[in-house]
Short mmCIF file of C-alpha atoms in Angstrom, two decimals:
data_model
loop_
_atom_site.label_atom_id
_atom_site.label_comp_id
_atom_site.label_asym_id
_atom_site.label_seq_id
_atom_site.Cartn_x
_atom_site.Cartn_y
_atom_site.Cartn_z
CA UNK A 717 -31.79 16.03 -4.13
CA UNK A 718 -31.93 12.27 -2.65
CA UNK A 719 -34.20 12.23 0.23
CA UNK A 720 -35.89 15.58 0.49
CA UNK A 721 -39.01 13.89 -1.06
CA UNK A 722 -39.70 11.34 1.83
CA UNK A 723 -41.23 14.14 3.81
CA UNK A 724 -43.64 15.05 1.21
CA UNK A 725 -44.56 11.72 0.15
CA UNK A 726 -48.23 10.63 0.61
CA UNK A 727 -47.58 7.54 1.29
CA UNK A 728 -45.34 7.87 4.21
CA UNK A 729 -46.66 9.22 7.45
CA UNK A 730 -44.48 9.95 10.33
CA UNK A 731 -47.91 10.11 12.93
CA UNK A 732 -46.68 8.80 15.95
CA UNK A 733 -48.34 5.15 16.96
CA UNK A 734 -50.50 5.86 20.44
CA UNK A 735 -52.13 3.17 20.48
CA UNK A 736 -49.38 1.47 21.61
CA UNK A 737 -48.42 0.03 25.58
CA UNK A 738 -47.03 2.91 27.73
CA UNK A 739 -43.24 3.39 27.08
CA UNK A 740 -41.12 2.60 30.19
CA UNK A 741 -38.97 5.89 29.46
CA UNK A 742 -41.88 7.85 28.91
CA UNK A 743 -41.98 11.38 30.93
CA UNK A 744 -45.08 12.48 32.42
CA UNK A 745 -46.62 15.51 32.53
CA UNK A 746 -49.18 18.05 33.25
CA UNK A 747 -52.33 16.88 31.15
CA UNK A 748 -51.50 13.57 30.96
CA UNK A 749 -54.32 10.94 31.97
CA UNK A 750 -53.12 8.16 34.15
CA UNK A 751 -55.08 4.54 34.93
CA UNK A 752 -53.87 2.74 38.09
CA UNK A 753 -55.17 -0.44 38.54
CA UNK A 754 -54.69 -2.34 42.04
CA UNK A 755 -55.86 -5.96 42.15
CA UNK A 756 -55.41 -9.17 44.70
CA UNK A 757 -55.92 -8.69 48.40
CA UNK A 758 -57.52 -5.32 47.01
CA UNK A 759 -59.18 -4.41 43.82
CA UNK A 760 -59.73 -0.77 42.80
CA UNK A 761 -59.31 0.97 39.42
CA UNK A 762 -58.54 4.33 39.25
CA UNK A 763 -58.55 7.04 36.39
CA UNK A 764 -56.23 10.73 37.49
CA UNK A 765 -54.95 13.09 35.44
CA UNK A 766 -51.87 14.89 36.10
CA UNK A 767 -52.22 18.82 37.47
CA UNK A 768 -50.39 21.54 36.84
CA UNK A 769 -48.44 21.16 39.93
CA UNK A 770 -47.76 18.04 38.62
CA UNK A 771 -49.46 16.01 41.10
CA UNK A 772 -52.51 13.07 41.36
CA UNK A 773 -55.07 13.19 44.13
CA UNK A 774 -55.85 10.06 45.44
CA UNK A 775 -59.11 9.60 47.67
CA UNK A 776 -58.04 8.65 51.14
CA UNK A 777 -54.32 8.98 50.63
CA UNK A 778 -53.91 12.94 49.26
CA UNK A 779 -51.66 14.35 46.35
CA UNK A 780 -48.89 12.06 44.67
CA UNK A 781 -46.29 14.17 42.28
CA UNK A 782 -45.54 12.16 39.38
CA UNK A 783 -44.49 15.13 36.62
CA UNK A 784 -41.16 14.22 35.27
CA UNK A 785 -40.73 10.72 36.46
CA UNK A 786 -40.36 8.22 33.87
CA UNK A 787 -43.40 5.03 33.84
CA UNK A 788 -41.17 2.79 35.23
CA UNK A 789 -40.53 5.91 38.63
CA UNK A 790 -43.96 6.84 38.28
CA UNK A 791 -45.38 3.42 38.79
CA UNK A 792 -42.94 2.79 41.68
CA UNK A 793 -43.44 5.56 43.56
CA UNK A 794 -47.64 5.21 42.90
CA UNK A 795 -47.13 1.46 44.75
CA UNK A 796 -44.80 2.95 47.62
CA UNK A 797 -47.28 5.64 48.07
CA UNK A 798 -50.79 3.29 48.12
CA UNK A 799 -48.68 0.96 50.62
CA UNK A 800 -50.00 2.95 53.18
CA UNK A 801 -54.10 2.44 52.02
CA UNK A 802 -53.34 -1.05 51.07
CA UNK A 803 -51.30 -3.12 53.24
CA UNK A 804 -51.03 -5.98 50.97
CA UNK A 805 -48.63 -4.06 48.57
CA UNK A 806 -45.51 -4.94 51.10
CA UNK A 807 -46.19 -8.47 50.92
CA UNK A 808 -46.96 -8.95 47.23
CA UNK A 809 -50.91 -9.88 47.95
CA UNK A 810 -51.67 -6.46 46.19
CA UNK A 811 -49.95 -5.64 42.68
CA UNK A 812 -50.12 -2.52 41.26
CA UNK A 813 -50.24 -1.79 37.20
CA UNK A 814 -49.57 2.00 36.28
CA UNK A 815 -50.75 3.05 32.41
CA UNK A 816 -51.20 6.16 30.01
CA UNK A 817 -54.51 7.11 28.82
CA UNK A 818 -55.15 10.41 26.72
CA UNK A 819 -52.00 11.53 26.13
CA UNK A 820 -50.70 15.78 26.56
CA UNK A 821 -49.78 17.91 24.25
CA UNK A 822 -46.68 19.68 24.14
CA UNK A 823 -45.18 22.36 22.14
CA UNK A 824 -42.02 22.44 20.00
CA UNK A 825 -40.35 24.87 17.89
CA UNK A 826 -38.57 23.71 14.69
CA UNK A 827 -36.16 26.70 12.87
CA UNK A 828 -33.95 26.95 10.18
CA UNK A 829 -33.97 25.90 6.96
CA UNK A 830 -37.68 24.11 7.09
CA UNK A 831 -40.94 24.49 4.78
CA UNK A 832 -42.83 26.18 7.47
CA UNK A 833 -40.76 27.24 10.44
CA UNK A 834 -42.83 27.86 13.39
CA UNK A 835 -43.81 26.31 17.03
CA UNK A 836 -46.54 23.44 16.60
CA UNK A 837 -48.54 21.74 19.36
CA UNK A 838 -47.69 17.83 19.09
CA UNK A 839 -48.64 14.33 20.95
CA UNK A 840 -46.07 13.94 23.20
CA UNK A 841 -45.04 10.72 21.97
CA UNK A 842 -44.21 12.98 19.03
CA UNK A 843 -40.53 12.38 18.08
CA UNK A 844 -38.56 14.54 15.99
CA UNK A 845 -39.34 13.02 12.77
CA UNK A 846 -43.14 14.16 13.57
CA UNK A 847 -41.95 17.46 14.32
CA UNK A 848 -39.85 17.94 10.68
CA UNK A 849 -42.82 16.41 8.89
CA UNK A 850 -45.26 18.82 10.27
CA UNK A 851 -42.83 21.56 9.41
CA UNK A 852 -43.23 19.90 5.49
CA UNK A 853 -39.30 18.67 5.64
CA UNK A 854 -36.13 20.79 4.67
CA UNK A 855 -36.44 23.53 2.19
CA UNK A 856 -34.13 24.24 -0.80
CA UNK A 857 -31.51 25.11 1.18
CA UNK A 858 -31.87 23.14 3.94
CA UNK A 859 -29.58 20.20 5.36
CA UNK A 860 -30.74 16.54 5.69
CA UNK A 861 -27.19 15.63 7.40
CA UNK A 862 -27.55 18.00 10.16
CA UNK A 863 -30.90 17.69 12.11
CA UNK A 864 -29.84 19.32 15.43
CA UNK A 865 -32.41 19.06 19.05
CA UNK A 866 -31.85 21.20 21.55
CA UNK A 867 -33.27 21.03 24.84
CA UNK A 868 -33.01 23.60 28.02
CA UNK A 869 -30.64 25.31 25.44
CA UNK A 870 -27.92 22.71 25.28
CA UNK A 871 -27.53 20.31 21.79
CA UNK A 872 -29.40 16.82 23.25
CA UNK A 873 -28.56 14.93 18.89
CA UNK A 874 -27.65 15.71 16.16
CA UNK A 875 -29.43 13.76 13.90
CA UNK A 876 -28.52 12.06 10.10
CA UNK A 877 -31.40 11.88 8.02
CA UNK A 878 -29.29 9.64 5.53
CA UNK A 879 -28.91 7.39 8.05
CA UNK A 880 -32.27 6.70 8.44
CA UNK A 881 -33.09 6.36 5.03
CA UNK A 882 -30.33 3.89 3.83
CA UNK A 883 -28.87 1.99 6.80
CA UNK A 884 -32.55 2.46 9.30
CA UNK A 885 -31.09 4.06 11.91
CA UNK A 886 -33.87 5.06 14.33
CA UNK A 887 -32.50 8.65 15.77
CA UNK A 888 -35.56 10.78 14.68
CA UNK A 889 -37.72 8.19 16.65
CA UNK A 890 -36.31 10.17 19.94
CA UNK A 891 -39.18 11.38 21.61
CA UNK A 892 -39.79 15.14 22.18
CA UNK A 893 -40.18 16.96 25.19
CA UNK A 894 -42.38 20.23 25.97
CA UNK A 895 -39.83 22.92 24.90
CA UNK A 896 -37.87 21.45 22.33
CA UNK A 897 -36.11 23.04 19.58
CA UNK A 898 -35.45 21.32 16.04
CA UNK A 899 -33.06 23.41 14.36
CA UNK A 900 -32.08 22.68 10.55
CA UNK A 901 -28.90 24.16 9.04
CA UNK A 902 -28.33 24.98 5.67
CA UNK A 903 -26.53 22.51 3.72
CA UNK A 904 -22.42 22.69 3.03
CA UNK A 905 -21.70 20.09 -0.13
CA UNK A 906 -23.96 18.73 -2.64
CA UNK A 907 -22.60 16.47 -5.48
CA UNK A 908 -24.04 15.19 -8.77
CA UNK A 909 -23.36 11.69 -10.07
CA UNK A 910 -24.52 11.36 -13.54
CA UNK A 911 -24.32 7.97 -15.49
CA UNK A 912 -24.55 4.31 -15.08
CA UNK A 913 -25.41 4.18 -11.51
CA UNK A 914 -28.40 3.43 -9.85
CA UNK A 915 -29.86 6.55 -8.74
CA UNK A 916 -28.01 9.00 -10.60
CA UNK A 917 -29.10 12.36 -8.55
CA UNK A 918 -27.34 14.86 -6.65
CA UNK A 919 -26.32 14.19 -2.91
CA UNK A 920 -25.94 16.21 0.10
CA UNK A 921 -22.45 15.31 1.07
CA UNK A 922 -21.00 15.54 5.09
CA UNK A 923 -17.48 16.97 4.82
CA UNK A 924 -15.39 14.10 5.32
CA UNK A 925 -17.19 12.12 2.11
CA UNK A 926 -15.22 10.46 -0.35
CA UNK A 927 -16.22 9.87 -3.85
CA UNK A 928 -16.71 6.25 -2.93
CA UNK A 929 -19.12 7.54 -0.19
CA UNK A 930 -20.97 9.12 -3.55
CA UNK A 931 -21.39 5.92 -5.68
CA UNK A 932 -22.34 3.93 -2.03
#
């Protein structure tokens, strides 16, 4: 069946990249390690990492809560919160530069039609991709149309895996949250072209598909 194979291919990994800068729509959470680096009128480095209440302790200043807010919030409300150690942050003599170190973990559960169904401990820059590839991909059954994420228990995407492979559409690169559920769904239509085409194989087919969607 076209694309089942791509998530047992050796020679594709779907790791995510952390070595990479810090996402601006990054969450934070609990566990995560945080570098906050003040320079100009005053010059400190520091290295927190988040609580489980969620909050930083900064020497001389007290707890800051920064669980949930994205890099961009996080860094913002670090510099409104230091303005009171270092005076130079109202005028602009004092910058402030908010980064990720080690990175949490979170957990996600991924049901349905799957290899190995089960709840596995990921980076959180895991995205959902990550999470189907550690589950070793669809099973026999399984649908590659239909990759549905649910989140608090409402539907966040439902994802095309065709997409991906033929036009590069990037939904599976959505990042996953502590929580998450990846559900797969059996699959409704599959169709086999035979012949002088290209890559004569059978399809899984979505239910509006024509038989020009086919030989596309």
């Amino acid at each position: 069946v076209f694309g089942r194979s791509i998530f047992n291919n050796n020679n594709i990994t779907f790791e995510p990249q952390l070595n990479i800068a810090t996402p601006e729509n990054y969450i934070f959470g609990p566990g995560d390690e945080i570098f906050i680096d003040v320079w100009g009128a005053s010059e400190v480095h520091l290295r927190k990492v988040i609580s489980p209440d969620g909050t930083i302790i900064v020497e001389g200043y007290g707890p800051i809560y920064l669980s949930g807010l994205t890099t961009k919030e996080a860094e913002s409300r670090v510099k409104s919160n230091l303005s009171n150690i270092y005076s130079g942050l109202y005028s602009s003599e004092t910058h402030v530069k908010l980064t990720l170190g080690e990175i949490r973990s979170i957990k996600v559960n991924v049901m349905g039609e799957v290899v190995a169904p089960g709840t596995y401990t990921l980076p959180s820059l895991a995205s959902v991709f990550h999470a189907l590839y550690s589950a070793g991909g669809v099973n026999d059954i399984g649908s590659l149309r239909s990759v549905k994420l649910y989140r608090g228990g409402k539907q966040i995407v439902d994802i095309d895996v065709y997409g991906y492979i033929l036009e590069g559409k990037n939904d599976l690169n959505l990042n996953l949250r502590d929580g998450d559920v990846v559900v797969i769904s059996p699959y409704k239509n599959l169709v086999e072209i035979t012949g002088n085409v290209k890559r004569p194989m059978i399809y899984e087919m979505a239910g509006d598909e024509t038989v020009e969607d086919v030989l596309n």
